[in-house]
Amino acid sequence: MKLVVINGPNLNMLGIREPDQYGSESYEALIAMIRAHCRERGIQVEFFQSNHEGALVDRIQQAYFDRADAIVINPGAYTHTSIALLDALKAVNLPAAEVHISDVRAREDFRQISYIRPACCCTVAGHGLRGYLEAIDFLAEQMAGGKERAGNGEKR
Ligand code: DQA
């Protein structure tokens, strides 16, 4: 299984930005944690982070041309604004898992909308950095044959 983990704006600031919301671990620590998790499971993983919407669209498209099997994406604030990211995910039509470190559903009204959710097979929100690992396991399980779980299997 070949996986791409895509993070949007301000996620490079993990550990510095709002630790009450996002914890004290850095982006580098997140990468190391995911890398170790994937290594144990024989999953090939690549990472991408950008503060720019178009760069995120480009990376989603690249996943298709690189023949990736699945995408894990935390689009940060673009979750709540970006039709372009939704369209990109629909265009590549790869299994995609939406991750939010914080529990967006317990936060401001403007965070209640996720434009990308209709293109994702699951959403993990409010589980901290561990949520990325849960999303990876969900996708790996689906790849392994448990594809009967259609639709957005929300996990909180
Ligand atoms: C976030 C939640 C978003 O609302 C916010 O804009 C982020 C991070 C999360 O991981 O909890 O940047 O996606």
mmCIF file of N, CA, C and O and ligand atoms in Angstrom, residues 9-11 17 22 74-77 79-80 99-104 107 111, ligand 1:
data_model
loop_
_atom_site.group_PDB
_atom_site.id
_atom_site.type_symbol
_atom_site.label_atom_id
_atom_site.label_comp_id
_atom_site.label_asym_id
_atom_site.label_seq_id
_atom_site.Cartn_x
_atom_site.Cartn_y
_atom_site.Cartn_z
ATOM 1 N N PRO A 9 -2.516 24.327 5.725
ATOM 2 C CA PRO A 9 -1.919 25.509 6.330
ATOM 3 C C PRO A 9 -1.820 25.433 7.847
ATOM 4 O O PRO A 9 -2.725 24.943 8.521
ATOM 5 N N ASN A 10 -0.684 25.909 8.326
ATOM 6 C CA ASN A 10 -0.387 26.065 9.758
ATOM 7 C C ASN A 10 -0.114 24.755 10.485
ATOM 8 O O ASN A 10 0.220 24.766 11.667
ATOM 9 N N LEU A 11 -0.202 23.638 9.776
ATOM 10 C CA LEU A 11 0.092 22.374 10.457
ATOM 11 C C LEU A 11 1.595 22.171 10.620
ATOM 12 O O LEU A 11 2.027 21.395 11.469
ATOM 13 N N ARG A 17 1.665 26.384 17.648
ATOM 14 C CA ARG A 17 0.341 27.007 17.542
ATOM 15 C C ARG A 17 -0.628 26.409 18.572
ATOM 16 O O ARG A 17 -0.688 25.193 18.745
ATOM 17 N N TYR A 22 -4.080 21.861 19.757
ATOM 18 C CA TYR A 22 -3.350 20.939 18.867
ATOM 19 C C TYR A 22 -2.207 20.184 19.545
ATOM 20 O O TYR A 22 -1.517 19.413 18.880
ATOM 21 N N ASN A 74 -5.378 16.345 6.139
ATOM 22 C CA ASN A 74 -5.868 17.345 7.085
ATOM 23 C C ASN A 74 -5.667 18.688 6.391
ATOM 24 O O ASN A 74 -4.561 19.227 6.402
ATOM 25 N N PRO A 75 -6.730 19.224 5.792
ATOM 26 C CA PRO A 75 -6.546 20.452 5.016
ATOM 27 C C PRO A 75 -6.519 21.719 5.861
ATOM 28 O O PRO A 75 -6.527 22.820 5.314
ATOM 29 N N GLY A 76 -6.477 21.571 7.219
ATOM 30 C CA GLY A 76 -6.485 22.756 8.077
ATOM 31 C C GLY A 76 -7.706 23.610 7.761
ATOM 32 O O GLY A 76 -8.794 23.095 7.496
ATOM 33 N N ALA A 77 -7.520 24.906 7.750
ATOM 34 C CA ALA A 77 -8.649 25.819 7.539
ATOM 35 C C ALA A 77 -9.279 25.675 6.151
ATOM 36 O O ALA A 77 -10.457 26.022 5.972
ATOM 37 N N THR A 79 -10.283 23.125 4.900
ATOM 38 C CA THR A 79 -11.411 22.200 5.075
ATOM 39 C C THR A 79 -12.734 22.944 4.911
ATOM 40 O O THR A 79 -13.673 22.440 4.286
ATOM 41 N N HIS A 80 -12.761 24.137 5.513
ATOM 42 C CA HIS A 80 -14.018 24.868 5.658
ATOM 43 C C HIS A 80 -14.275 25.849 4.522
ATOM 44 O O HIS A 80 -15.252 26.591 4.560
ATOM 45 N N VAL A 99 -8.725 13.998 8.364
ATOM 46 C CA VAL A 99 -8.287 14.009 9.756
ATOM 47 C C VAL A 99 -8.277 15.438 10.294
ATOM 48 O O VAL A 99 -7.851 16.362 9.603
ATOM 49 N N HIS A 100 -8.761 15.582 11.528
ATOM 50 C CA HIS A 100 -8.598 16.835 12.272
ATOM 51 C C HIS A 100 -8.094 16.494 13.655
ATOM 52 O O HIS A 100 -8.638 15.601 14.316
ATOM 53 N N ILE A 101 -7.064 17.200 14.053
ATOM 54 C CA ILE A 101 -6.470 16.948 15.365
ATOM 55 C C ILE A 101 -7.453 17.340 16.464
ATOM 56 O O ILE A 101 -7.657 16.610 17.429
ATOM 57 N N SER A 102 -8.064 18.496 16.286
ATOM 58 C CA SER A 102 -9.041 18.973 17.272
ATOM 59 C C SER A 102 -10.425 18.430 16.935
ATOM 60 O O SER A 102 -10.665 17.953 15.813
ATOM 61 N N ASP A 103 -11.328 18.560 17.900
ATOM 62 C CA ASP A 103 -12.704 18.133 17.652
ATOM 63 C C ASP A 103 -13.458 19.299 17.021
ATOM 64 O O ASP A 103 -14.086 20.098 17.712
ATOM 65 N N VAL A 104 -13.388 19.376 15.704
ATOM 66 C CA VAL A 104 -13.965 20.533 14.998
ATOM 67 C C VAL A 104 -15.459 20.691 15.286
ATOM 68 O O VAL A 104 -15.974 21.802 15.280
ATOM 69 N N ARG A 107 -16.306 23.055 18.050
ATOM 70 C CA ARG A 107 -15.698 24.387 17.948
ATOM 71 C C ARG A 107 -16.631 25.379 17.235
ATOM 72 O O ARG A 107 -17.837 25.176 17.232
ATOM 73 N N ARG A 111 -16.407 26.161 11.583
ATOM 74 C CA ARG A 111 -15.673 24.895 11.416
ATOM 75 C C ARG A 111 -16.611 23.696 11.237
ATOM 76 O O ARG A 111 -16.160 22.557 11.153
HETATM 77 C C1 DQA B 1 -7.738 21.460 12.009
HETATM 78 C C2 DQA B 1 -9.057 22.167 12.338
HETATM 79 C C3 DQA B 1 -9.281 23.346 11.436
HETATM 80 O O1 DQA B 1 -10.514 23.979 11.745
HETATM 81 C C4 DQA B 1 -8.167 24.352 11.623
HETATM 82 O O2 DQA B 1 -8.341 25.449 10.751
HETATM 83 C C5 DQA B 1 -6.822 23.750 11.472
HETATM 84 C C6 DQA B 1 -6.575 22.418 12.032
HETATM 85 C C7 DQA B 1 -7.439 20.319 12.989
HETATM 86 O O3 DQA B 1 -6.536 19.543 12.694
HETATM 87 O O4 DQA B 1 -8.044 20.229 14.046
HETATM 88 O O5 DQA B 1 -5.901 24.359 10.951
HETATM 89 O O6 DQA B 1 -7.853 20.881 10.718
#
